PDB file of C-alpha atoms in Angstrom:
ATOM      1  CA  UNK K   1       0.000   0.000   0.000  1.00  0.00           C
ATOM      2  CA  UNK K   2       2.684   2.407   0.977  1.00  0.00           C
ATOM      3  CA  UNK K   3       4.063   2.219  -2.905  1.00  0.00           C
ATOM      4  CA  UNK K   4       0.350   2.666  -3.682  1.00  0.00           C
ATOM      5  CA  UNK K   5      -0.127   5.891  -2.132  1.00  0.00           C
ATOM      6  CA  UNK K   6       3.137   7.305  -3.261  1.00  0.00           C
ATOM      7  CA  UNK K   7       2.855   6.834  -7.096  1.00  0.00           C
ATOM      8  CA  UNK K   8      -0.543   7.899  -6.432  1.00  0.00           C
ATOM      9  CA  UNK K   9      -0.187  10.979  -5.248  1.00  0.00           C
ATOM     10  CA  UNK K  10       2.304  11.701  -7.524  1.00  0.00           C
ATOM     11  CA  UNK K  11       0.387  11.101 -10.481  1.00  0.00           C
ATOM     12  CA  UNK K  12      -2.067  13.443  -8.771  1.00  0.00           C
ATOM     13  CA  UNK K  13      -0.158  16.118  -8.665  1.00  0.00           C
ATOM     14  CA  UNK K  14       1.184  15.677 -11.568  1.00  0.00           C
ATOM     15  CA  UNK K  15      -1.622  15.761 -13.437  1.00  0.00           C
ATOM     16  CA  UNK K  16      -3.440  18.134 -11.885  1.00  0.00           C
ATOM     17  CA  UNK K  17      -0.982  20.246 -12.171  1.00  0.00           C
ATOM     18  CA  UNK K  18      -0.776  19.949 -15.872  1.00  0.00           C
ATOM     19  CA  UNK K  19      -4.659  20.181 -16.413  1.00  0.00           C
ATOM     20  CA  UNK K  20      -4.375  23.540 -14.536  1.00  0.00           C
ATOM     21  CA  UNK K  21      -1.768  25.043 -16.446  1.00  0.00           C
ATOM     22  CA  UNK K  22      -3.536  23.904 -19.686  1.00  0.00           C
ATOM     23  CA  UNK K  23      -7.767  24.661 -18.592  1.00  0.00           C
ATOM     24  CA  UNK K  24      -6.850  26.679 -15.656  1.00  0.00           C
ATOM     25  CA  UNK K  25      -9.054  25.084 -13.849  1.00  0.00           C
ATOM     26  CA  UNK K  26      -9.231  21.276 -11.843  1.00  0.00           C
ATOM     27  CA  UNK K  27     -10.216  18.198 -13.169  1.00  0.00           C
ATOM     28  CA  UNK K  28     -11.577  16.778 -10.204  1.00  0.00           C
ATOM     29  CA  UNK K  29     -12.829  18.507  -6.983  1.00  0.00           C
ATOM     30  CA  UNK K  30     -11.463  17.801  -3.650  1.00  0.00           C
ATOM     31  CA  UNK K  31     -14.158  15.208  -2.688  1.00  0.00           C
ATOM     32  CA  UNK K  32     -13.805  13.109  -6.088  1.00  0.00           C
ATOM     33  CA  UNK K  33      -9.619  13.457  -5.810  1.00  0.00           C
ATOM     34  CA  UNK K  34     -10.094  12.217  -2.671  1.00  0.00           C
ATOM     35  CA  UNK K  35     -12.500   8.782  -3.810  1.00  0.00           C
ATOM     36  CA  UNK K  36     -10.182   7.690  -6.310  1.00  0.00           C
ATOM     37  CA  UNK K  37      -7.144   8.114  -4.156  1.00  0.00           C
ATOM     38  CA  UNK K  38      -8.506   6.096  -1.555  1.00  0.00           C
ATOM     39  CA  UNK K  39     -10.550   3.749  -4.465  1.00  0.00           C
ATOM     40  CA  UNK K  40     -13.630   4.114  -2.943  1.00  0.00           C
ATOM     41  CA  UNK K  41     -15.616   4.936  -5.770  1.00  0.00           C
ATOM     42  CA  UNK K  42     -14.363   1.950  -7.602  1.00  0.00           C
ATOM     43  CA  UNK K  43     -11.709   4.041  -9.692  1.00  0.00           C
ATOM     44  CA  UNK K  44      -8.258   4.910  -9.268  1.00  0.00           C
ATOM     45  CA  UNK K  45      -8.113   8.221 -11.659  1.00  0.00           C
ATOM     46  CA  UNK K  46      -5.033   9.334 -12.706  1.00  0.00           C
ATOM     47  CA  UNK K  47      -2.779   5.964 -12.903  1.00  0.00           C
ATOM     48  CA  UNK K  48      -5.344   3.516 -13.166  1.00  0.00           C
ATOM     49  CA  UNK K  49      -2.969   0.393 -13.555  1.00  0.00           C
ATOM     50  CA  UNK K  50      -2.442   1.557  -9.589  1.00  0.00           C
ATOM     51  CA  UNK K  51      -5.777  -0.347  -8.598  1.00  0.00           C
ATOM     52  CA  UNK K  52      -4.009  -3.614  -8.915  1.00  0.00           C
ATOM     53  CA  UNK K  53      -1.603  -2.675  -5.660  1.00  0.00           C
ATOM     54  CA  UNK K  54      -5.159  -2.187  -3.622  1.00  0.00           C
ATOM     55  CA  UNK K  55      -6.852  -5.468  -4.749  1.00  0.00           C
ATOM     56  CA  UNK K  56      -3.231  -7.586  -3.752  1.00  0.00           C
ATOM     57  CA  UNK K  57      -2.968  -6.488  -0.267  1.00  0.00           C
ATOM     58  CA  UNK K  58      -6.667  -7.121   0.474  1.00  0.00           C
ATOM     59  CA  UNK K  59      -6.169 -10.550  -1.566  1.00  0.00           C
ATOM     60  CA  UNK K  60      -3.141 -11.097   0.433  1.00  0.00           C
ATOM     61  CA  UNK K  61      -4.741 -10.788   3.844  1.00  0.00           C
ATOM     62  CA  UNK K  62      -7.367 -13.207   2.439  1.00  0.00           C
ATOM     63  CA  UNK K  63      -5.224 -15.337   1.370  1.00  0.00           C
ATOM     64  CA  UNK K  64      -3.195 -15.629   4.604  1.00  0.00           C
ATOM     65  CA  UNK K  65      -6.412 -17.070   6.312  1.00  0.00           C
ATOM     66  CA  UNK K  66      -7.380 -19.585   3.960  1.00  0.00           C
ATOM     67  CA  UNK K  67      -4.199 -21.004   3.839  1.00  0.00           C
ATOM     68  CA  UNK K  68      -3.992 -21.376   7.351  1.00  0.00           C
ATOM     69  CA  UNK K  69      -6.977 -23.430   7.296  1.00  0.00           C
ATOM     70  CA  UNK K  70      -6.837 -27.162   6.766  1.00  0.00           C
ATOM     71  CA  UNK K  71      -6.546 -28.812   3.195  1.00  0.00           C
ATOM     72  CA  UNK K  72     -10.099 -29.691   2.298  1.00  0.00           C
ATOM     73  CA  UNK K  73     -11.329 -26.237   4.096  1.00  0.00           C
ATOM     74  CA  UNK K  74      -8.738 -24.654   1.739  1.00  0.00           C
ATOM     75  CA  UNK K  75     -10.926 -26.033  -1.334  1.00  0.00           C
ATOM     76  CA  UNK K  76     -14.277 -25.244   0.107  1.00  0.00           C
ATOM     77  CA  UNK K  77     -13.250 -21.581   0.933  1.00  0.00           C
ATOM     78  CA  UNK K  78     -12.024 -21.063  -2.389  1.00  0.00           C
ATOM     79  CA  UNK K  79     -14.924 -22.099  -4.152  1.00  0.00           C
ATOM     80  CA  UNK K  80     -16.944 -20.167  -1.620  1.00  0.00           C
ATOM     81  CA  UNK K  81     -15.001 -16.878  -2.589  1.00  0.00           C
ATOM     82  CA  UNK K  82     -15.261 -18.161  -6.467  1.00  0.00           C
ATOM     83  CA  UNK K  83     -19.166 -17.959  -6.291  1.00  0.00           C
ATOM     84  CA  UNK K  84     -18.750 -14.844  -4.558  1.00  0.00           C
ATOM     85  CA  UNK K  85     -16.844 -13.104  -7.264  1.00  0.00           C
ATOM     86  CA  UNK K  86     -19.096 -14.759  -9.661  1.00  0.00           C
ATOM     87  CA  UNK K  87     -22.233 -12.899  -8.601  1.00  0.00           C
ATOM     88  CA  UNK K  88     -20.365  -9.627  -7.959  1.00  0.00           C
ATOM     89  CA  UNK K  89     -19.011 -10.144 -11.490  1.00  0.00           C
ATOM     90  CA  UNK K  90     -22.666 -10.734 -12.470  1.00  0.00           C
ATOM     91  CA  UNK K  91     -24.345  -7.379 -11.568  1.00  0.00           C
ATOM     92  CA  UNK K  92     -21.490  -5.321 -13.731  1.00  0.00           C
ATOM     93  CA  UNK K  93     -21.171  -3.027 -11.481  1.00  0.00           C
ATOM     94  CA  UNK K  94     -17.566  -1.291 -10.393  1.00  0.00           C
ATOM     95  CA  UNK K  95     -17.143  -1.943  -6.314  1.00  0.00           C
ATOM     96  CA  UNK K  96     -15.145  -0.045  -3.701  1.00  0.00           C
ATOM     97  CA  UNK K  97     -11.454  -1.040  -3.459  1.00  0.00           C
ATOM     98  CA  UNK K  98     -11.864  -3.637  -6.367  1.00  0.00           C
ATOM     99  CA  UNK K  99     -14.234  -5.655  -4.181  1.00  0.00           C
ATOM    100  CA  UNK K 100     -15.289  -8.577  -7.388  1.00  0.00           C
ATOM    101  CA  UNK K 101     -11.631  -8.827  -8.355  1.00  0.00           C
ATOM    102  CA  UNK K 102     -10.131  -9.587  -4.539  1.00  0.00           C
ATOM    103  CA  UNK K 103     -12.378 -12.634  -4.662  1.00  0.00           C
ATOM    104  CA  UNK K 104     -12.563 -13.412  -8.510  1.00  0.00           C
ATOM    105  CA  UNK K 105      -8.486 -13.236  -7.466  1.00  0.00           C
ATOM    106  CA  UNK K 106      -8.124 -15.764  -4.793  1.00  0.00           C
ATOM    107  CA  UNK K 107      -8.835 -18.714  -6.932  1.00  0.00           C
ATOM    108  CA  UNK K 108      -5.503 -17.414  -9.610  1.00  0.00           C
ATOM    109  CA  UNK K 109      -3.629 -16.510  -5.892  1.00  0.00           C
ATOM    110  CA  UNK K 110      -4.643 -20.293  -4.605  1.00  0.00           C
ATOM    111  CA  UNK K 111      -3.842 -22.000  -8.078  1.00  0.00           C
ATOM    112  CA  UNK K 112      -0.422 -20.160  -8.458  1.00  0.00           C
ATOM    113  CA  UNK K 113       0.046 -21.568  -4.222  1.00  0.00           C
ATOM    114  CA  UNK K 114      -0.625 -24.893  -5.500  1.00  0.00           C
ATOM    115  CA  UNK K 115       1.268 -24.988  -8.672  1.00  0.00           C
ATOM    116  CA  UNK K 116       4.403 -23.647  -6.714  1.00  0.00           C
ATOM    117  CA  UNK K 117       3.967 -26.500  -4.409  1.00  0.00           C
ATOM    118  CA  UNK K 118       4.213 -28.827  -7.173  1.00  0.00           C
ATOM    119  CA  UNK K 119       6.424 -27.404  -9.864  1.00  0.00           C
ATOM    120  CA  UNK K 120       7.211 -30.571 -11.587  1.00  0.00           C
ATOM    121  CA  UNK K 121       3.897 -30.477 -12.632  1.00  0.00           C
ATOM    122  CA  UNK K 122       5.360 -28.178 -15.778  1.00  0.00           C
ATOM    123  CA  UNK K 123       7.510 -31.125 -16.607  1.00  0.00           C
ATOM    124  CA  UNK K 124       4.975 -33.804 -17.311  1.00  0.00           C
ATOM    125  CA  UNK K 125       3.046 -34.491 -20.289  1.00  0.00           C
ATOM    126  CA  UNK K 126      -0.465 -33.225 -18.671  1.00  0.00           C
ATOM    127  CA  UNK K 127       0.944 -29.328 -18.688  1.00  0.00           C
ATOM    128  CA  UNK K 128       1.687 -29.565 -22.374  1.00  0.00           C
ATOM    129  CA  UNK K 129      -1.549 -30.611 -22.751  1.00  0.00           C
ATOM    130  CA  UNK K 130      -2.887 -28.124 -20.659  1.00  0.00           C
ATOM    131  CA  UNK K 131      -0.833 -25.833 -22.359  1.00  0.00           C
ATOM    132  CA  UNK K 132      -1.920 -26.578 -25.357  1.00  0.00           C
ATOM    133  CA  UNK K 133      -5.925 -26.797 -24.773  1.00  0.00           C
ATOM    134  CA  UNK K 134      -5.095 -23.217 -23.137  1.00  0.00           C
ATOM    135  CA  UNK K 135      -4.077 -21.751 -26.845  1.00  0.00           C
ATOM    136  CA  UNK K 136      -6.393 -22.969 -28.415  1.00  0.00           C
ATOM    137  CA  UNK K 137      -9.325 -22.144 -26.440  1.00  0.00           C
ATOM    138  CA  UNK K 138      -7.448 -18.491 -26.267  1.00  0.00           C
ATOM    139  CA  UNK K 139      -7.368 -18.616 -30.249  1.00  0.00           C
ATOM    140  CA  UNK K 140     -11.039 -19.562 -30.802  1.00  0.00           C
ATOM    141  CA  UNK K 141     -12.165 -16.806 -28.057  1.00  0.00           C
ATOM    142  CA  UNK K 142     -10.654 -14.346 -29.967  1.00  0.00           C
ATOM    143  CA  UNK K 143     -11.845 -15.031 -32.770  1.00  0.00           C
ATOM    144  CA  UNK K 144     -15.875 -15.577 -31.740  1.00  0.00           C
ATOM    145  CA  UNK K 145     -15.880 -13.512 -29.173  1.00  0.00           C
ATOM    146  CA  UNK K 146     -13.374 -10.475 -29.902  1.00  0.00           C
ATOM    147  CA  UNK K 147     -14.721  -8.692 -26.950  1.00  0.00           C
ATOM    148  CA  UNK K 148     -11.912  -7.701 -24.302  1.00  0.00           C
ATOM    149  CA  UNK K 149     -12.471  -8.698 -20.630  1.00  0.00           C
ATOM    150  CA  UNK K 150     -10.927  -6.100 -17.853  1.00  0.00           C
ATOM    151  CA  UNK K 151     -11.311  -6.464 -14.160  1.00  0.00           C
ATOM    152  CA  UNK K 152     -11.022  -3.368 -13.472  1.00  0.00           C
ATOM    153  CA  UNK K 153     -14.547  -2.343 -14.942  1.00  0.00           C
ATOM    154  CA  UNK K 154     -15.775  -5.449 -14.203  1.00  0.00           C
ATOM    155  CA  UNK K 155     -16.381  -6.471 -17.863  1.00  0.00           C
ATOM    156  CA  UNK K 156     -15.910 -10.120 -18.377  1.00  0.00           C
ATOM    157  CA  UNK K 157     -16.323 -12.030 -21.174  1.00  0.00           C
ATOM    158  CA  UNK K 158     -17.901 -14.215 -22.804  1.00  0.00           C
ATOM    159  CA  UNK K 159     -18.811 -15.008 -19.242  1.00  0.00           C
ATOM    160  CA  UNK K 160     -17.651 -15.691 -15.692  1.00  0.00           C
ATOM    161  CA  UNK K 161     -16.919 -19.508 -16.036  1.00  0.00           C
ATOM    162  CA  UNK K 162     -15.669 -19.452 -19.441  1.00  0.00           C
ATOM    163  CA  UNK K 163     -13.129 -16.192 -18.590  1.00  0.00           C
ATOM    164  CA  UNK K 164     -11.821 -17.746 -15.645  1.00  0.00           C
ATOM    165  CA  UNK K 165     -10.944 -21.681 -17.509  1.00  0.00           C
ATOM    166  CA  UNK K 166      -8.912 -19.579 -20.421  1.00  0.00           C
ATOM    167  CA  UNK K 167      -6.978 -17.314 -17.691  1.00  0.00           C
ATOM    168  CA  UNK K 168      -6.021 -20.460 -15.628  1.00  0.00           C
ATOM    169  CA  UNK K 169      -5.209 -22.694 -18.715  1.00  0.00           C
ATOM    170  CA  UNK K 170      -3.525 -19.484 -20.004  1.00  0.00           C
ATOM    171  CA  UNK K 171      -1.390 -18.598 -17.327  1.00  0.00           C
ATOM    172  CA  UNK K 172      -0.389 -22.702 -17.406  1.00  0.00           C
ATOM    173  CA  UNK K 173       0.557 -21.845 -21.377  1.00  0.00           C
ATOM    174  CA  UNK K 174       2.868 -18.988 -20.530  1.00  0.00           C
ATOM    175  CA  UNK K 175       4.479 -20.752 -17.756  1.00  0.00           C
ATOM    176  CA  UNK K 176       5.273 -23.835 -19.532  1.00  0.00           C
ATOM    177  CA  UNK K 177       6.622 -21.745 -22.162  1.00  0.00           C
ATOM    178  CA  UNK K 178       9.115 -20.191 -19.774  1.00  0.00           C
ATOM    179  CA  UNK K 179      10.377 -23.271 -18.361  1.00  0.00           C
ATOM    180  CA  UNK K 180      10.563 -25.315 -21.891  1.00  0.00           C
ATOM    181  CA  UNK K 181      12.415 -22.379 -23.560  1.00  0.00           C
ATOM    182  CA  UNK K 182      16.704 -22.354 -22.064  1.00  0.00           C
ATOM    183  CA  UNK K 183      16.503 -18.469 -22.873  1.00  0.00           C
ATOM    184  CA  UNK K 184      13.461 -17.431 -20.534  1.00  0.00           C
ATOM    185  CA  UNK K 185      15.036 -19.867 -17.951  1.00  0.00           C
ATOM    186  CA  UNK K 186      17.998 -17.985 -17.715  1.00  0.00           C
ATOM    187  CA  UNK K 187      20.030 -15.112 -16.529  1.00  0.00           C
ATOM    188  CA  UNK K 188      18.822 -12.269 -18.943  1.00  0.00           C
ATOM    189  CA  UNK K 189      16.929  -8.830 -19.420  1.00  0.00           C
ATOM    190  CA  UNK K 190      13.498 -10.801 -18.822  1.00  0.00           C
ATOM    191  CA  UNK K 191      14.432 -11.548 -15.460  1.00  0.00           C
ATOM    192  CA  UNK K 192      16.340  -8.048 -14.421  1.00  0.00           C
ATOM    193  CA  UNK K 193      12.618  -6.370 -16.422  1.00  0.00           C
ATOM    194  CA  UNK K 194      10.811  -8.737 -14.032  1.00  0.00           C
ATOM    195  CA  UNK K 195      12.324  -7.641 -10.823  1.00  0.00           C
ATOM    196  CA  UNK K 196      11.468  -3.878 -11.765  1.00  0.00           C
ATOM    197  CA  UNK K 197       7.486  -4.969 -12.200  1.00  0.00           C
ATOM    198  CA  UNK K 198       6.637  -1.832  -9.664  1.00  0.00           C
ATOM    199  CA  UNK K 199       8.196  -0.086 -11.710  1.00  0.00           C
ATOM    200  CA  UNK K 200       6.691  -0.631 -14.540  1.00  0.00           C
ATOM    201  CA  UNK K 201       2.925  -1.026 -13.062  1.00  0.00           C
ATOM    202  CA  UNK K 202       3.352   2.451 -11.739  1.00  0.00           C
ATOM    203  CA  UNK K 203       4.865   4.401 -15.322  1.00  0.00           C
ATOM    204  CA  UNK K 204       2.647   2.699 -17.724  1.00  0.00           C
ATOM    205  CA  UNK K 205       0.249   5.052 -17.646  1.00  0.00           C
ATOM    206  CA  UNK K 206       2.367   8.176 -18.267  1.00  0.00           C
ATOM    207  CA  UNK K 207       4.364   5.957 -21.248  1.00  0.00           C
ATOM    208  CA  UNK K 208       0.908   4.985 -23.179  1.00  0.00           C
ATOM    209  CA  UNK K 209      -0.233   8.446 -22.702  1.00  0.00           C
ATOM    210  CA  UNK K 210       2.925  10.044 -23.554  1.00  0.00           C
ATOM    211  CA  UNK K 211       3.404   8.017 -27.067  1.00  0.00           C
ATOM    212  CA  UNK K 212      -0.694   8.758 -28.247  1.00  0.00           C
ATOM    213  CA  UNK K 213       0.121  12.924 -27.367  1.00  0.00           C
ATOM    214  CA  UNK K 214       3.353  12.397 -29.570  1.00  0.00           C
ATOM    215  CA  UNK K 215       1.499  10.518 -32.045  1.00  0.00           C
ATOM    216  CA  UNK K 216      -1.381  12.782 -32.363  1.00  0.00           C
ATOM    217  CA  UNK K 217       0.749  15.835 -32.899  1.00  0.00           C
ATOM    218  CA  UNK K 218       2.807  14.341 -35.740  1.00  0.00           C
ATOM    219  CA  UNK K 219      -0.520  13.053 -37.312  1.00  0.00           C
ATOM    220  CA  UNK K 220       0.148   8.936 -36.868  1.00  0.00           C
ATOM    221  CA  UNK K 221      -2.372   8.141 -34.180  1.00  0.00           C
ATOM    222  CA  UNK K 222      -4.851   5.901 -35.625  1.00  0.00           C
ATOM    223  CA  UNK K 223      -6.858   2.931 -34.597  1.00  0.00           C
ATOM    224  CA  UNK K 224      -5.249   0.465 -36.453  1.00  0.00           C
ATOM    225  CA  UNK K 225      -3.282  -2.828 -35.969  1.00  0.00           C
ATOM    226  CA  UNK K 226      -0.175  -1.301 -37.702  1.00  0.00           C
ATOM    227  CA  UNK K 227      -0.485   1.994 -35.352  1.00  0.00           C
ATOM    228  CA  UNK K 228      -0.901  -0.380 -32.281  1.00  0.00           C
ATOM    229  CA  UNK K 229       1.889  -2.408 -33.302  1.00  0.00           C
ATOM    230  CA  UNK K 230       4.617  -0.166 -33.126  1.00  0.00           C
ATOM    231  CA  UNK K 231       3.502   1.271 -30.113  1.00  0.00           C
ATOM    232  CA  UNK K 232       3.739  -1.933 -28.675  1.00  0.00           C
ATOM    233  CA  UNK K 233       7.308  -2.581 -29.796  1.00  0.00           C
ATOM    234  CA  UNK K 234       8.370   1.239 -28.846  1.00  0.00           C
ATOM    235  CA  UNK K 235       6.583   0.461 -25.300  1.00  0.00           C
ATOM    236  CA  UNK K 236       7.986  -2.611 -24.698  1.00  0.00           C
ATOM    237  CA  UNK K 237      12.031  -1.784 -25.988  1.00  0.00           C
ATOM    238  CA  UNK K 238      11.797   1.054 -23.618  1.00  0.00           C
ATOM    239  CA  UNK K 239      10.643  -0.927 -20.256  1.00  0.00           C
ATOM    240  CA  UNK K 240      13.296  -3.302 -21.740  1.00  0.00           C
ATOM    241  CA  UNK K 241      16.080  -1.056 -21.684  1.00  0.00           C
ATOM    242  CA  UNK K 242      15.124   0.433 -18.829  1.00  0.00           C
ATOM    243  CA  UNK K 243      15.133  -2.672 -17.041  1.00  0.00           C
ATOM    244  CA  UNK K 244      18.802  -3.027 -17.933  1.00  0.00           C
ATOM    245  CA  UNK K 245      19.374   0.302 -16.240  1.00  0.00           C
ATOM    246  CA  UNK K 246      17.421  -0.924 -13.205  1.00  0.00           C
ATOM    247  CA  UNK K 247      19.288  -3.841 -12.845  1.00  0.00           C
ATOM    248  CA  UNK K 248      22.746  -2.388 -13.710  1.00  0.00           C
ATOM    249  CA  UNK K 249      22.044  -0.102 -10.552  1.00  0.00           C
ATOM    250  CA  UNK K 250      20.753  -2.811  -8.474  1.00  0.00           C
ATOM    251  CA  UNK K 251      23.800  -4.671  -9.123  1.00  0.00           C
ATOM    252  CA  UNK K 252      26.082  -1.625  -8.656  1.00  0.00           C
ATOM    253  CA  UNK K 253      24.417  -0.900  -5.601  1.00  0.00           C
ATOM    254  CA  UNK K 254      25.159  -4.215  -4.189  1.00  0.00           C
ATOM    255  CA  UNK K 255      28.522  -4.319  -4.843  1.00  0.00           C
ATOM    256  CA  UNK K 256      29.358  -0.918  -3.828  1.00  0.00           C
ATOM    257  CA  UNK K 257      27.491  -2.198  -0.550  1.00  0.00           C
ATOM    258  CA  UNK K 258      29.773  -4.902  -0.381  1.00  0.00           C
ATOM    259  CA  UNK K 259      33.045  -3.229  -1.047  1.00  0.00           C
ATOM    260  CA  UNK K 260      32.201  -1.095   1.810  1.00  0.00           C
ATOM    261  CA  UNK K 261      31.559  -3.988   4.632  1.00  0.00           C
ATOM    262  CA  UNK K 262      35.381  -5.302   3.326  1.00  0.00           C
ATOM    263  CA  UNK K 263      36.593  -1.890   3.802  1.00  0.00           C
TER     264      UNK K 263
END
């Protein structure tokens, strides 16, 4: 939370600030600045990728009960908070502090627990299978049902059930992926971009918006595959080279660090 509230309130300032010296005037009043800072009026405002911070520490706490609970309780709870999320998911309607997603959450939370407890599960035949049925099923989704699904406004699509089956097998896909190809299972800029996820969560916002202003002064903004494409790629070189800096830091930092205790 404390990262939270500090990328928060920049962002706030910032772009207030910049709204005021372009309308002279607010966006928001003091009251509504106030809601989304504390995302009680089920938006974040300002750096909306921010939300996700608020939904993992109430998901955590959750999560630190339920896995204190016996095996088979462990099961039942999760399916409890599944149905939960289900009917909160249901009425489409945007909740206080991310309320649907902390418990449409705990069964991804509980499944990564699980997986984690038995990695070698990504060795055997059944994840490639999994992996594969999880492509496919992605493939065919997109394709009948090009619809988007965010948690965040509580859209999901094509529905609850079917959402939640692609994400898990998904997720499976992605990590089976990772741990079949020697590249991703190594040493490289992947892993130094990975450790710099905060990072990245909290400056999205200000890259995506910064590359559409750029791109709608020089006349290239369009909604197009080709226009989304390169933004993409531009997005995605600079969080990689930046994560190179990160880590080059990080691993300065450590050393200098360690110099000094010799010294």
């Amino acid at each position: 939370m404390l990262p939270y509230f500090i990328y928060q309130i920049i962002s706030i300032l910032f772009m207030n600030g910049f709204t005021y010296l372009t309308t002279h005037q607010f966006r928001y009043n003091l009251i509504e600045t106030l809601q989304q800072l504390f995302y009680l009026n089920g938006t974040v405002g300002w750096n909306s990728p921010l939300w996700f911070l608020v939904v993992l520490f109430f998901l955590e706490l959750l999560m630190y009960f339920i896995l204190r609970c016996p095996f088979k309780i462990q099961w039942i709870l999760v399916g409890i908070c599944f149905l939960i999320g289900g009917f909160l998911t249901s009425t489409q309607d945007v909740y206080p502090l991310g309320l649907n997603v902390i418990f449409t959450g705990v069964i991804f939370y509980y499944g990564g627990v699980r997986l984690k407890a038995n990695r070698q599960f990504l060795d055997s035949k059944a994840a490639l299978i999994t992996a594969i049925i999880g492509v496919v099923l992605l493939i065919i989704n997109m394709i009948f049902n090009p619809m988007y699904s965010t948690l965040y406004d509580n859209i999901i699509t094509p529905n609850y059930i079917v959402f939640t089956i692609i994400a898990l097998l998904g997720s499976i896909s992605v990590l089976y992926v990772i741990k079949k190809i020697p590249y991703f299972n190594q040493k490289n800029i992947f892993v130094d971009l990975g450790q710099s996820t905060l990072f990245v969560l909290a400056s999205q916002y200000f890259l995506l918006l910064g590359f559409d202003t750029v791109a709608k002064m020089l006349n290239f903004y369009e909604a197009t595959w080709i226009f989304i494409l390169i933004k993409s790629l531009v997005i995605i070189g600079t969080y990689l080279v930046a994560g190179r800096y990160i880590a080059f830091r990080r691993e300065r930092g450590t050393l200098n660090a360690y110099v000094a205790r010799l010294s």
